[in-house]
Short mmCIF file of C-alpha atoms in Angstrom, two decimals:
data_model
loop_
_atom_site.label_atom_id
_atom_site.label_comp_id
_atom_site.label_asym_id
_atom_site.label_seq_id
_atom_site.Cartn_x
_atom_site.Cartn_y
_atom_site.Cartn_z
CA MET A 1039 3.16 13.44 -9.14
CA ASP A 1040 0.85 12.29 -11.91
CA LYS A 1041 -0.32 15.58 -13.41
CA PHE A 1042 -3.21 13.92 -15.26
CA SER A 1043 -4.66 11.99 -12.31
CA ASN A 1044 -7.96 12.77 -10.61
CA ASN A 1045 -6.35 11.47 -7.41
CA PRO A 1046 -2.78 12.79 -7.35
CA LYS A 1047 -0.33 11.11 -4.97
CA PRO A 1048 2.42 13.63 -4.18
CA TYR A 1049 3.91 11.78 -1.19
CA ARG A 1050 6.64 9.13 -1.44
CA MET A 1051 7.66 6.44 1.01
CA ALA A 1052 10.47 3.89 1.20
CA VAL A 1053 9.98 0.81 3.36
CA LYS A 1054 12.29 -1.96 4.57
CA TYR A 1055 10.63 -5.25 5.42
CA ASP A 1056 11.54 -8.82 6.29
CA GLU A 1057 11.06 -12.07 4.36
CA GLU A 1058 7.70 -12.83 5.99
CA CYS A 1059 6.28 -9.44 4.99
CA LYS A 1060 7.70 -9.89 1.49
CA GLN A 1061 5.91 -13.21 1.06
CA ILE A 1062 2.62 -11.84 2.40
CA LEU A 1063 2.83 -8.77 0.16
CA GLU A 1064 3.65 -10.78 -2.96
CA GLU A 1065 0.87 -13.28 -2.29
CA TYR A 1066 -1.66 -10.49 -1.67
CA CYS A 1067 -0.63 -8.63 -4.82
CA LYS A 1068 -0.96 -11.76 -6.92
CA GLN A 1069 -4.34 -12.67 -5.41
CA GLU A 1070 -5.80 -9.17 -5.76
CA ASN A 1071 -3.99 -8.33 -9.02
CA VAL A 1072 -2.59 -5.06 -7.63
CA ASN A 1073 0.90 -3.60 -7.42
CA LYS A 1074 2.82 -3.23 -4.16
CA MET A 1075 1.96 0.43 -3.70
CA GLU A 1076 -1.77 -0.21 -4.08
CA ALA A 1077 -1.48 -3.00 -1.52
CA ALA A 1078 0.35 -0.62 0.84
CA ARG A 1079 -2.34 2.06 0.39
CA ARG A 1080 -5.02 -0.50 1.23
CA GLY A 1081 -3.10 -1.56 4.33
CA ILE A 1082 -2.68 2.03 5.49
CA LYS A 1083 -6.41 2.69 5.04
CA LYS A 1084 -7.18 -0.35 7.21
CA LEU A 1085 -5.23 1.34 10.04
CA LYS A 1086 -7.94 4.02 10.20
CA ASP A 1087 -10.15 1.65 12.21
CA ASP A 1088 -7.42 1.41 14.86
CA LEU A 1089 -7.22 5.17 15.38
CA LYS A 1090 -8.67 6.38 18.66
CA LYS A 1091 -11.72 8.53 18.15
#
């Protein structure tokens, strides 16, 4: 956990993915100039719209 962050991230996750996902992730990260974890966080937040109310 980053003890100096205003938005600490105490949870960890390991993910296995296929070649297609790898290519998509790398292309997105390059386009948006973000690292893989930031891209994953953005993807997870997009899932919120799919949650049943």
